[in-house]
PDB file of C-alpha atoms in Angstrom:
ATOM      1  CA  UNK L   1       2.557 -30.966 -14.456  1.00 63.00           C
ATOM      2  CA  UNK L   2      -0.974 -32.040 -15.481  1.00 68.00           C
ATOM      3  CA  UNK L   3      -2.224 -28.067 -14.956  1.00 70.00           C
ATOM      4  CA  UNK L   4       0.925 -26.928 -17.266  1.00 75.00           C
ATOM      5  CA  UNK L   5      -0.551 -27.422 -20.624  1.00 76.00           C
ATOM      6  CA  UNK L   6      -3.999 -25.882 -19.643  1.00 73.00           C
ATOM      7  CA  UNK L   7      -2.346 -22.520 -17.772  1.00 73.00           C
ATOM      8  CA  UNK L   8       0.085 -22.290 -20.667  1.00 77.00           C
ATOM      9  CA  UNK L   9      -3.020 -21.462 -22.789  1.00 75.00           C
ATOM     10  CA  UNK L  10      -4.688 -19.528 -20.918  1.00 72.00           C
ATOM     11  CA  UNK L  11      -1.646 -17.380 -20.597  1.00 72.00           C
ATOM     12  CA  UNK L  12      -1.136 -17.331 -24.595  1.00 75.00           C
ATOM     13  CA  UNK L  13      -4.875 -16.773 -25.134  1.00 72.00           C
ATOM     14  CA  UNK L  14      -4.461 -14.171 -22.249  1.00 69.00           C
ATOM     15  CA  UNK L  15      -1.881 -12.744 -24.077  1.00 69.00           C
ATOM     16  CA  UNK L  16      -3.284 -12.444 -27.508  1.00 68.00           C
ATOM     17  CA  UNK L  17      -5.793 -10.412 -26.079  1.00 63.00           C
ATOM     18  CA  UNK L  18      -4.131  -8.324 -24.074  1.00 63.00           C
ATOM     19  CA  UNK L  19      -2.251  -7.081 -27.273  1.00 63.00           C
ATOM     20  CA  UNK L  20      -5.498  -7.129 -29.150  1.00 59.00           C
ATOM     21  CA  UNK L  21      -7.447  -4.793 -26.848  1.00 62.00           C
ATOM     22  CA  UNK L  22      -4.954  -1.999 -26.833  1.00 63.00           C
ATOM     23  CA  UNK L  23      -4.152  -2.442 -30.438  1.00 66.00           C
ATOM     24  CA  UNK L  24      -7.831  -1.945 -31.675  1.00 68.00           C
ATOM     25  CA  UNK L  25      -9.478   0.312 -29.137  1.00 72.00           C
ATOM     26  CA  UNK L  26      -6.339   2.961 -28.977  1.00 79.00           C
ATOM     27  CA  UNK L  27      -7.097   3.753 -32.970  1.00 80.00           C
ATOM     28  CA  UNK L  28     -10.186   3.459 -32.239  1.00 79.00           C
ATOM     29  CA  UNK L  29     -10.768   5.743 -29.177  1.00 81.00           C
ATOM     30  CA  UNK L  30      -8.750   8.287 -30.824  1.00 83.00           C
ATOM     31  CA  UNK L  31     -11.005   8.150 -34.957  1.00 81.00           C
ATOM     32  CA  UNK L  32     -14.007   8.476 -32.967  1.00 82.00           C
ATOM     33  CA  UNK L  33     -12.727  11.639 -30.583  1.00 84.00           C
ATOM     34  CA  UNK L  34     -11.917  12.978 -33.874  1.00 81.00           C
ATOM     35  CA  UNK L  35     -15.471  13.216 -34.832  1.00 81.00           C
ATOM     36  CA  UNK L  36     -16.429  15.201 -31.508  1.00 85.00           C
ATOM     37  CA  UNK L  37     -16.238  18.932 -30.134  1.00 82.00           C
ATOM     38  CA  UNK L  38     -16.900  20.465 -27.015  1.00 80.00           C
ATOM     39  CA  UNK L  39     -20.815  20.830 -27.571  1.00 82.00           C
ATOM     40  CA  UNK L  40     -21.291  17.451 -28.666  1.00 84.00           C
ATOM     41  CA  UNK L  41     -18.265  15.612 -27.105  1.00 84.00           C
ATOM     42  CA  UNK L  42     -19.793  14.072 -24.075  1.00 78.00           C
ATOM     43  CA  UNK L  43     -23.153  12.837 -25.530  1.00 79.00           C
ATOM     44  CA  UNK L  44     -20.936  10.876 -28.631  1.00 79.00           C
ATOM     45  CA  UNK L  45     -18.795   9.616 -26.267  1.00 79.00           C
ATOM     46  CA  UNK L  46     -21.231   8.176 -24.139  1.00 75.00           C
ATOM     47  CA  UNK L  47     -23.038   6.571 -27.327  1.00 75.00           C
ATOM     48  CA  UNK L  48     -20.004   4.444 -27.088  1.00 74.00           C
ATOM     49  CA  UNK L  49     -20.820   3.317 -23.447  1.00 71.00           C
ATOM     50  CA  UNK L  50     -24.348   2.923 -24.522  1.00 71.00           C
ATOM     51  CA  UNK L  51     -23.157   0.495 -27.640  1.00 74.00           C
ATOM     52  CA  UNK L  52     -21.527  -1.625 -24.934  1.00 71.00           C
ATOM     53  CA  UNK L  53     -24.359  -1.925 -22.998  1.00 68.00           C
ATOM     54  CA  UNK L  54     -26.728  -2.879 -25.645  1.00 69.00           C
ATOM     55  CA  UNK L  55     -24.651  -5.914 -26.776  1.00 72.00           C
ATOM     56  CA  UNK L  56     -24.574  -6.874 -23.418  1.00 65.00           C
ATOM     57  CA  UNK L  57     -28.142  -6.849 -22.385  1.00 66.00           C
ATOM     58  CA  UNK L  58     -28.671  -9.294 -25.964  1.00 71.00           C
ATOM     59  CA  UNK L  59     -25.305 -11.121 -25.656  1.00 74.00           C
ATOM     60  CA  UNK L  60     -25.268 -12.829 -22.010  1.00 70.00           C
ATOM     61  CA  UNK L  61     -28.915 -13.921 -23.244  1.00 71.00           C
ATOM     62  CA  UNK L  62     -27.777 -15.547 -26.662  1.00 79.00           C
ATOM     63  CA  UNK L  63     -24.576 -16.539 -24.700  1.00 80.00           C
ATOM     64  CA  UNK L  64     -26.343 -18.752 -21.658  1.00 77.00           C
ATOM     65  CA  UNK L  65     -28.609 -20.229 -24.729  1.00 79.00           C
ATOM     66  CA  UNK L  66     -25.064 -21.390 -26.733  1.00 83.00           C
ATOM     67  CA  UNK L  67     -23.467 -23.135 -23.915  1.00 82.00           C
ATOM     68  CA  UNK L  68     -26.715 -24.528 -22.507  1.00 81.00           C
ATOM     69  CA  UNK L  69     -27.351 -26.047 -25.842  1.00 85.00           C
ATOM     70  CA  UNK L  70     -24.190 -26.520 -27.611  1.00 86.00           C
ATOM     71  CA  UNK L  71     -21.712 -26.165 -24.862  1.00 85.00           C
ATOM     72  CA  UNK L  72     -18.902 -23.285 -24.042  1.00 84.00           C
ATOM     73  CA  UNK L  73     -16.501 -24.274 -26.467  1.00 87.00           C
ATOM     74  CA  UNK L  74     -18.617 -23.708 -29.276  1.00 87.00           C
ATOM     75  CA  UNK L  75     -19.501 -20.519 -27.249  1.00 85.00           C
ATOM     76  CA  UNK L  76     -15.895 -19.419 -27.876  1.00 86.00           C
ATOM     77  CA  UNK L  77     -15.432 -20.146 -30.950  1.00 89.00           C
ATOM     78  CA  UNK L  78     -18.223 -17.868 -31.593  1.00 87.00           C
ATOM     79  CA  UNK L  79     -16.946 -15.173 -30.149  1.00 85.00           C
ATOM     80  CA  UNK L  80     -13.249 -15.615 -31.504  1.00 87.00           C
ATOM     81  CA  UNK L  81     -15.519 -15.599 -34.855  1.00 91.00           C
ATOM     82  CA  UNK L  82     -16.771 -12.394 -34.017  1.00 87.00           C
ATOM     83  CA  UNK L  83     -13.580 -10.573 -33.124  1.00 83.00           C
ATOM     84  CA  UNK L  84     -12.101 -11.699 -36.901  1.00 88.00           C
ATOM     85  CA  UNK L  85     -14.848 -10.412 -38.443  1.00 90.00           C
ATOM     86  CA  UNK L  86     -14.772  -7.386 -36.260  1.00 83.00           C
ATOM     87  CA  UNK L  87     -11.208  -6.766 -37.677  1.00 82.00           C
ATOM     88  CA  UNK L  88     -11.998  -7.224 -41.359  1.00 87.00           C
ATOM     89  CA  UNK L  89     -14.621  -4.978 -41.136  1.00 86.00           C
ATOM     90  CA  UNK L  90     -12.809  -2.429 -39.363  1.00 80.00           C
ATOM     91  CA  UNK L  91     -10.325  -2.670 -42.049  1.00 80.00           C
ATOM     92  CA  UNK L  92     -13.315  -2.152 -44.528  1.00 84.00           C
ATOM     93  CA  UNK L  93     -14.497   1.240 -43.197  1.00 80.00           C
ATOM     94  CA  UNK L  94     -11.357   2.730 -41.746  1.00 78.00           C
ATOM     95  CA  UNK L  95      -9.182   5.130 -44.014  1.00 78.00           C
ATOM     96  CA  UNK L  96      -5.699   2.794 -44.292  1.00 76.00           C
ATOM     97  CA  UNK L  97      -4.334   6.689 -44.592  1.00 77.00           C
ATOM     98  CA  UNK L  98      -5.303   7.227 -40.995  1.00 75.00           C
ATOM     99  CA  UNK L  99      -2.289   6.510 -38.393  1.00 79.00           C
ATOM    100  CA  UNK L 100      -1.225   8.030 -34.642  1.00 81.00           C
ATOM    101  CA  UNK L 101       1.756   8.350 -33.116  1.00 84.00           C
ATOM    102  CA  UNK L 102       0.867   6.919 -29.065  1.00 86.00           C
ATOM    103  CA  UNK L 103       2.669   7.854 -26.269  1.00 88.00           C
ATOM    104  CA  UNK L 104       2.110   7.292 -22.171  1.00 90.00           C
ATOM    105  CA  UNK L 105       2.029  10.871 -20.381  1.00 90.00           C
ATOM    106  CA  UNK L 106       1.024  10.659 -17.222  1.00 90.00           C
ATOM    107  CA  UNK L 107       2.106  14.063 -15.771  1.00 88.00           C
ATOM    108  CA  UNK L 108       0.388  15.771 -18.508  1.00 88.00           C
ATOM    109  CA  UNK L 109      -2.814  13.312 -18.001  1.00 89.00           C
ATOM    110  CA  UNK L 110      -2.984  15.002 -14.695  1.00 90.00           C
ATOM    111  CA  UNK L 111      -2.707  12.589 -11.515  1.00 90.00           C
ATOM    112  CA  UNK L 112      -5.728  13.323  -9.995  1.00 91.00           C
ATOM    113  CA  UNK L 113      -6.937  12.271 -13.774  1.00 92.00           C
ATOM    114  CA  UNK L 114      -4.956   8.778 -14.003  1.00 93.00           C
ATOM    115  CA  UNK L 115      -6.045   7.877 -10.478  1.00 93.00           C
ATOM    116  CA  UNK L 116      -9.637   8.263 -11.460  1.00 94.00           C
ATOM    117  CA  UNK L 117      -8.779   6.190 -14.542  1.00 94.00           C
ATOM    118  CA  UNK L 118      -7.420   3.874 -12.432  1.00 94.00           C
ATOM    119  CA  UNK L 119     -10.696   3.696  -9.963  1.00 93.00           C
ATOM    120  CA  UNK L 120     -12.317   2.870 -13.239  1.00 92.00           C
ATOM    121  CA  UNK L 121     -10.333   0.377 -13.994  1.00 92.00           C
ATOM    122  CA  UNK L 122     -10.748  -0.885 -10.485  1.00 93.00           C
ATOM    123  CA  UNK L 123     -14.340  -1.309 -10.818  1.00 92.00           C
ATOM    124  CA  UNK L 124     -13.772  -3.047 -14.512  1.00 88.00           C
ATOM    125  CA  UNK L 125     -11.837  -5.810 -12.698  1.00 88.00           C
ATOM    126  CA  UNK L 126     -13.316  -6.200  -9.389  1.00 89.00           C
ATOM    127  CA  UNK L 127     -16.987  -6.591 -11.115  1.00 85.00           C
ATOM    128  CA  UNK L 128     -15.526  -9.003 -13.749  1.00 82.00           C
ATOM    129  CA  UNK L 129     -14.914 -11.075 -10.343  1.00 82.00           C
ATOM    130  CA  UNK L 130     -17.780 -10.441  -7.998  1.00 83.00           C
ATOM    131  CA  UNK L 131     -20.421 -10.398 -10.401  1.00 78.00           C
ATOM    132  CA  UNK L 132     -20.084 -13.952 -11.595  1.00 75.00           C
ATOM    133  CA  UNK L 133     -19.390 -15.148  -8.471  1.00 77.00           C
ATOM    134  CA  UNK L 134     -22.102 -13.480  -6.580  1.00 76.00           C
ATOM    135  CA  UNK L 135     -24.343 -14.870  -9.692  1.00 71.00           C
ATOM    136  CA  UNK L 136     -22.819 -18.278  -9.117  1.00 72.00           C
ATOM    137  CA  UNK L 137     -23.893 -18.720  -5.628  1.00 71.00           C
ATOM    138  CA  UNK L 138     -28.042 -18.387  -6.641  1.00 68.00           C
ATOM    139  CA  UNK L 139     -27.713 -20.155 -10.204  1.00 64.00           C
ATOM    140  CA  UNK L 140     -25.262 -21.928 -12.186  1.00 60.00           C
ATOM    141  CA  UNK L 141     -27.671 -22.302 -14.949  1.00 63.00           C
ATOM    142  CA  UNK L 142     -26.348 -20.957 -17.757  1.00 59.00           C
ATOM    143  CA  UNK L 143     -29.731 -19.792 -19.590  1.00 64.00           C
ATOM    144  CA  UNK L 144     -30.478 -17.856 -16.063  1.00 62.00           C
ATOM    145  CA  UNK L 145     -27.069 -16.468 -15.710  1.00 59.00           C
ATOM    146  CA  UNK L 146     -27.192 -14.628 -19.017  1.00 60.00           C
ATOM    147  CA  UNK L 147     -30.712 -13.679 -18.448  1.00 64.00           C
ATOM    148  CA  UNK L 148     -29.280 -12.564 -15.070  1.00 62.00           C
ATOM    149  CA  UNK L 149     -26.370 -10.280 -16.507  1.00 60.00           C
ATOM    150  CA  UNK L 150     -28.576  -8.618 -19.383  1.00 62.00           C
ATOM    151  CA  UNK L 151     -30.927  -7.208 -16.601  1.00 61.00           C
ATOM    152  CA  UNK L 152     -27.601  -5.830 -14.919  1.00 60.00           C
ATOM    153  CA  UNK L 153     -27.352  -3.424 -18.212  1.00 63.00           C
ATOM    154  CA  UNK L 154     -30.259  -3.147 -18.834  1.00 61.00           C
ATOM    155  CA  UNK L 155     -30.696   1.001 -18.346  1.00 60.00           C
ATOM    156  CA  UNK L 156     -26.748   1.771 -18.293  1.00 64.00           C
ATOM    157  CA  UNK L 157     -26.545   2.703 -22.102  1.00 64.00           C
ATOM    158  CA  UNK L 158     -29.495   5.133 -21.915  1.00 68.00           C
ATOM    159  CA  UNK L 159     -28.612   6.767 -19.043  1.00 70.00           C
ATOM    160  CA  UNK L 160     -25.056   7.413 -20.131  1.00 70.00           C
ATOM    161  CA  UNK L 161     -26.135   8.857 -23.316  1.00 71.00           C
ATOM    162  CA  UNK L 162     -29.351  11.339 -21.863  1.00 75.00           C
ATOM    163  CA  UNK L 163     -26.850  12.443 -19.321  1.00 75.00           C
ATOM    164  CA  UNK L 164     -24.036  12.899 -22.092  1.00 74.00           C
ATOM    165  CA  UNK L 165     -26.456  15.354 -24.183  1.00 78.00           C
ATOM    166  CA  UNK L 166     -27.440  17.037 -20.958  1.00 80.00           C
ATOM    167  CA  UNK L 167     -23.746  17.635 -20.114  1.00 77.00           C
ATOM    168  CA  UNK L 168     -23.049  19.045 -23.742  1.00 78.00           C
ATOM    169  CA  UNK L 169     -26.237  21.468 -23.598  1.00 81.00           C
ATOM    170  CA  UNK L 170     -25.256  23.255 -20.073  1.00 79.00           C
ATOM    171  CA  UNK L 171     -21.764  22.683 -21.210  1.00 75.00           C
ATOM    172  CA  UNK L 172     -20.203  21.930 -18.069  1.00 78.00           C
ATOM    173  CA  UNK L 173     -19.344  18.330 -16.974  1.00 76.00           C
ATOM    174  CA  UNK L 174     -18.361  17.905 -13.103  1.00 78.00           C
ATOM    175  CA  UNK L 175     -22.145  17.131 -11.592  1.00 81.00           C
ATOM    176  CA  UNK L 176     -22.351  14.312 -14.070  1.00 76.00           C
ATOM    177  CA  UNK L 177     -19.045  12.924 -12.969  1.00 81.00           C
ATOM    178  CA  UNK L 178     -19.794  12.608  -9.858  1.00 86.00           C
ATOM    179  CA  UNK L 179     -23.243  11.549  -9.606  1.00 84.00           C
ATOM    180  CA  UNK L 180     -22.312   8.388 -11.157  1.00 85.00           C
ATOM    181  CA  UNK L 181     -20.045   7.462  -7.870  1.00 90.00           C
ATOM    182  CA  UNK L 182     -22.057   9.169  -5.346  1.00 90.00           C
ATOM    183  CA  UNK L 183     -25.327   6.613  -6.637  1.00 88.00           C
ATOM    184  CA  UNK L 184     -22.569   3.840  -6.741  1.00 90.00           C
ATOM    185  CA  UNK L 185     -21.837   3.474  -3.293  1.00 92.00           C
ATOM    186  CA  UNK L 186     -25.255   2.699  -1.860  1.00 92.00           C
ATOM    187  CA  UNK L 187     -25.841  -0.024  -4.659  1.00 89.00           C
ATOM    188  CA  UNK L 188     -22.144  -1.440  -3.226  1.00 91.00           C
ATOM    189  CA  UNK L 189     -23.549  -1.928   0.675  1.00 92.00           C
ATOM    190  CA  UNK L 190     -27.151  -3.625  -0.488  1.00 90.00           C
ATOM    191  CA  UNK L 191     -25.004  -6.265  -3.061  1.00 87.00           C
ATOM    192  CA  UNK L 192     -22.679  -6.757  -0.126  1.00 89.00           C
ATOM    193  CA  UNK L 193     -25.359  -7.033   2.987  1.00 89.00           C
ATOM    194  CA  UNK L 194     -28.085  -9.170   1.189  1.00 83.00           C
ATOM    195  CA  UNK L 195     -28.358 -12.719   0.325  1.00 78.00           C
ATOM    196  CA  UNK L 196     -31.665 -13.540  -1.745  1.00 79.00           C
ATOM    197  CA  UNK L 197     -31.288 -13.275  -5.709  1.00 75.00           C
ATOM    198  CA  UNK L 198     -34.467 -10.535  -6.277  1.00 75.00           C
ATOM    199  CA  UNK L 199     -32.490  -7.773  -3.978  1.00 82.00           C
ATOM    200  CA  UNK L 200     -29.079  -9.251  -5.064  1.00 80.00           C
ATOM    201  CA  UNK L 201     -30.323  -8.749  -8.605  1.00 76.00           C
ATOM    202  CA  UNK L 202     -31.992  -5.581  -7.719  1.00 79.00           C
ATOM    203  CA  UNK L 203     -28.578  -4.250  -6.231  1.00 83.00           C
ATOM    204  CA  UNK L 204     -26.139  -5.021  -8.948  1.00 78.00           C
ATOM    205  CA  UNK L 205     -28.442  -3.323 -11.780  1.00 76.00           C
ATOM    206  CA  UNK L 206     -28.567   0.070  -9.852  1.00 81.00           C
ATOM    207  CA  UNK L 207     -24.834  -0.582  -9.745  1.00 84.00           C
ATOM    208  CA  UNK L 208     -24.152  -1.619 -13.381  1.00 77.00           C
ATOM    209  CA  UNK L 209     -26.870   1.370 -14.127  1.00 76.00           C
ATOM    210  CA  UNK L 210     -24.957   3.810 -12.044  1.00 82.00           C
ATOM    211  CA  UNK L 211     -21.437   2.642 -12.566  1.00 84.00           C
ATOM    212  CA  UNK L 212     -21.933   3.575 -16.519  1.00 79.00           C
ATOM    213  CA  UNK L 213     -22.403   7.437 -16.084  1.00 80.00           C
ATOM    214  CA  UNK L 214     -18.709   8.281 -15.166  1.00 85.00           C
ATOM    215  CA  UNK L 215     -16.289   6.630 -17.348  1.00 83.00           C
ATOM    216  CA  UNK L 216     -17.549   8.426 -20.182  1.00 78.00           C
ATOM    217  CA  UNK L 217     -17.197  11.807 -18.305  1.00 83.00           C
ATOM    218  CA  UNK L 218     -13.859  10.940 -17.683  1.00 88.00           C
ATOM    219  CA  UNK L 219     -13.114  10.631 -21.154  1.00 86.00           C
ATOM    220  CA  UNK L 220     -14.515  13.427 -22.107  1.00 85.00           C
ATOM    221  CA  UNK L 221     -12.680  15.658 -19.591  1.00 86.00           C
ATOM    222  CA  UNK L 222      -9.340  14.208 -20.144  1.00 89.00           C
ATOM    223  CA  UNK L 223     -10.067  15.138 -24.041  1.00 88.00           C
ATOM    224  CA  UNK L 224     -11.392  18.119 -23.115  1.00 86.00           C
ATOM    225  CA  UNK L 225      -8.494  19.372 -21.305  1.00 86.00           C
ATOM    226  CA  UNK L 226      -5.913  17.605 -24.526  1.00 88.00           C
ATOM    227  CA  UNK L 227      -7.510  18.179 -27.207  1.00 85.00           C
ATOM    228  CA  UNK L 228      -4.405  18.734 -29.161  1.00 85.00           C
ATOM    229  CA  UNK L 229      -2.997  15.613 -28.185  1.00 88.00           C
ATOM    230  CA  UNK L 230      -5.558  13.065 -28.435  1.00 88.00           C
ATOM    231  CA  UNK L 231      -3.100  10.278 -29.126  1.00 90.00           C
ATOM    232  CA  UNK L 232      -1.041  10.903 -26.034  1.00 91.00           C
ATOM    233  CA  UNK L 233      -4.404  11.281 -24.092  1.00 90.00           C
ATOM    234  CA  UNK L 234      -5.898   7.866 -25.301  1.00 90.00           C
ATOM    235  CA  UNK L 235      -3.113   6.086 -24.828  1.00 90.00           C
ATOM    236  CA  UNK L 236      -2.439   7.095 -21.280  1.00 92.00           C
ATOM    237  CA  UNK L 237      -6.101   6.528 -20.051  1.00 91.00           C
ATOM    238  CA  UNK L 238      -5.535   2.655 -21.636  1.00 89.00           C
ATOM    239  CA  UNK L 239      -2.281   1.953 -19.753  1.00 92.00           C
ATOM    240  CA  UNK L 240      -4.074   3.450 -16.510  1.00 93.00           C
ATOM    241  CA  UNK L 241      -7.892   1.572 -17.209  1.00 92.00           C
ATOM    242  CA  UNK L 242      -5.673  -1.702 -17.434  1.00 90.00           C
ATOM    243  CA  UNK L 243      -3.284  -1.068 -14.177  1.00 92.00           C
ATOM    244  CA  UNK L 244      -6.650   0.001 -11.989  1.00 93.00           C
ATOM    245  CA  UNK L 245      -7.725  -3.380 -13.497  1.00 91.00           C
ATOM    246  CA  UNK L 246      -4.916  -5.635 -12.605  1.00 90.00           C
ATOM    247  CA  UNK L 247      -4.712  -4.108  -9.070  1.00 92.00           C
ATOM    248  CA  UNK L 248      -8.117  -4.325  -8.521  1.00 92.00           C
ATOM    249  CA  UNK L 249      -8.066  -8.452  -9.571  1.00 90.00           C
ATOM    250  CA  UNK L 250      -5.258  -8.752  -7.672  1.00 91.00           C
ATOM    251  CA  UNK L 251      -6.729  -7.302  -4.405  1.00 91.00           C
ATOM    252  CA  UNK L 252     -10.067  -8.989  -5.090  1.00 90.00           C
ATOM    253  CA  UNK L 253      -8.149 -12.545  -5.323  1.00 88.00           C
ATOM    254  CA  UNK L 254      -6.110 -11.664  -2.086  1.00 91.00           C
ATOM    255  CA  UNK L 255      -9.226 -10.829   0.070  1.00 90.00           C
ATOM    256  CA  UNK L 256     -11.257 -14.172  -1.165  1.00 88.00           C
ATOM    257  CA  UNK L 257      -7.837 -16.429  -0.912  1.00 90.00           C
ATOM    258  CA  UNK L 258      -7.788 -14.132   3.166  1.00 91.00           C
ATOM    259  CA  UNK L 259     -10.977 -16.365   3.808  1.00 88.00           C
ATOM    260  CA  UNK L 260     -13.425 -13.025   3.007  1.00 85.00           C
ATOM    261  CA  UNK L 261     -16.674 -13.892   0.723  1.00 86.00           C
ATOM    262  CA  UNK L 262     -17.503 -12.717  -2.654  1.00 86.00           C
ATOM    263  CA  UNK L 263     -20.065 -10.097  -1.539  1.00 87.00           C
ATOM    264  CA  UNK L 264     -16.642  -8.701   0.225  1.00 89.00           C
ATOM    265  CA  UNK L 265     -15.640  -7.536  -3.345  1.00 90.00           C
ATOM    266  CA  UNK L 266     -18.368  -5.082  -3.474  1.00 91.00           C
ATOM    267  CA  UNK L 267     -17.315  -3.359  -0.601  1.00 90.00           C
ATOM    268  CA  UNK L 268     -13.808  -2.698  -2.206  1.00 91.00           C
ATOM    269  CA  UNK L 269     -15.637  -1.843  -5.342  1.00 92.00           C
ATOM    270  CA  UNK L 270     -17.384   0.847  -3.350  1.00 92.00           C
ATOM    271  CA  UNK L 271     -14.185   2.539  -2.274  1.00 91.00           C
ATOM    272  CA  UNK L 272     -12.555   2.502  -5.585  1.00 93.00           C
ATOM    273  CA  UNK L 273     -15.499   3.871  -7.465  1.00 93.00           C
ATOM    274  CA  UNK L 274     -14.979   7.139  -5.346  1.00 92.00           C
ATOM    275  CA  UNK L 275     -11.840   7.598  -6.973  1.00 92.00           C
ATOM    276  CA  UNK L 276     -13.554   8.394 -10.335  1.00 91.00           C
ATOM    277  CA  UNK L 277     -14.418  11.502  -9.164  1.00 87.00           C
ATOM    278  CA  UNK L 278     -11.167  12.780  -8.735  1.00 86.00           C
ATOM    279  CA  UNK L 279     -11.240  13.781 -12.485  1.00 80.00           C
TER     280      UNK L 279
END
């Protein structure tokens, strides 16, 4: 009874943002496809990976700095701050007029297409896990864990991004795809068979660098392939990103609560990263 208040927020908070996510990315997704053709498609869609990865080679930094000085409920409140003023700006610079109609289609997604979502997914949630955790177990520090985390993405953005523009000059998208994966699998065995923080460290930025390139490939070829159905494409890569993600949690939990370690998890993410290039 004493852990019933506590879970019940989690689970509201948890729910909150599970309707936020979809709700503001899905619109959002589909204005910014809007903006791209075939010859520049891949390289704008990949800026988008590369704006993730710059806020989170500054924000783990300023992050660690919060809660080590002001503690992490201050440290959320900051970042609920940010997502409110994320949504009034959005309303600021987005055309009211503008409105989709979203449907799930998996058939026409293409299986092969939603299981590669779903890998990426997989490697959304299972790194959300191990990467903390594996952190954890050479620092809790908070000022070194952000410090930490930056380095992992560090060179992900401007990877993504050169290889996007690459892709859209030679036109063709496949090698990309599956260089990302291929890259992947060796970072996967050196995070799971070391234990010292330098290799550790070393390990999970060649993964967070080489985990980057193929989600934004994905994209691109599911858009590619329904372009006159963006809507219907968008919203059936978000309902397949977020199942590959709850699997993979799921699984993750299931092999540490089996008595298997954290560095375990990287193993499983180097099966389901292979899966991306099924698209």
């Amino acid at each position: 009874f004493v852990l019933l208040p506590p879970l019940a927020a989690v689970f509201v908070a948890g729910l909150c943002f599970g309707m936020y996510v979809p709700a503001f990315w899905l619109p959002m997704n589909c204005l910014l496809v809007r903006e791209t053709h075939r010859g520049n498609r891949a390289g704008r869609l990949a800026g988008l990976t590369a704006a993730f990865t710059t806020t989170g080679v500054v924000a783990p930094v300023l992050g660690g700095y919060l809660a080590q000085v002001a503690g992490y409920s201050i440290l959320f409140s900051a970042g609920g701050a940010i997502v409110l003023a994320n949504l009034v700006l959005v309303r600021l610079v987005v055309d009211p007029a503008s409105s989709f109609a979203f449907s799930i289609d998996l058939r026409g997604t293409h299986p092969r297409t939603v299981l590669a979502l779903a890998g990426q997914g997989g490697v959304d949630g299972l790194l959300t896990v191990a990467t903390p955790l594996g952190s954890f177990l050479f620092t809790t520090d908070s000022f070194e864990l952000g410090l930490l985390f930056s380095l992992f993405f560090l060179g992900a953005g401007v990877t993504a991004v050169v290889l996007g523009r690459i892709s859209d000059r030679m036109k063709t998208r496949g090698p990309f795809l599956i260089l990302g994966p291929i890259l992947s699998v060796p970072a996967c065995l050196l995070a799971f068979a070391v234990r010292d923080l330098g290799p550790f460290a070393f390990a999970i930025g060649w993964l967070s660098l080489t985990s980057a390139i193929a989600p934004s490939f994905i994209y691109t070829i599911l858009i590619d392939r329904m372009e006159d159905s963006v809507p219907r494409a968008t919203a059936s890569r978000e309902f397949s990103l977020n199942l590959g993600r709850a699997l993979a949690i799921m699984a993750g939990l299931s092999v540490l609560a089996l008595g298997g370690d954290v560095y375990a998890l990287f193993l499983l993410v180097g099966g389901v990263i292979l899966l991306e290039a099924l698209a």
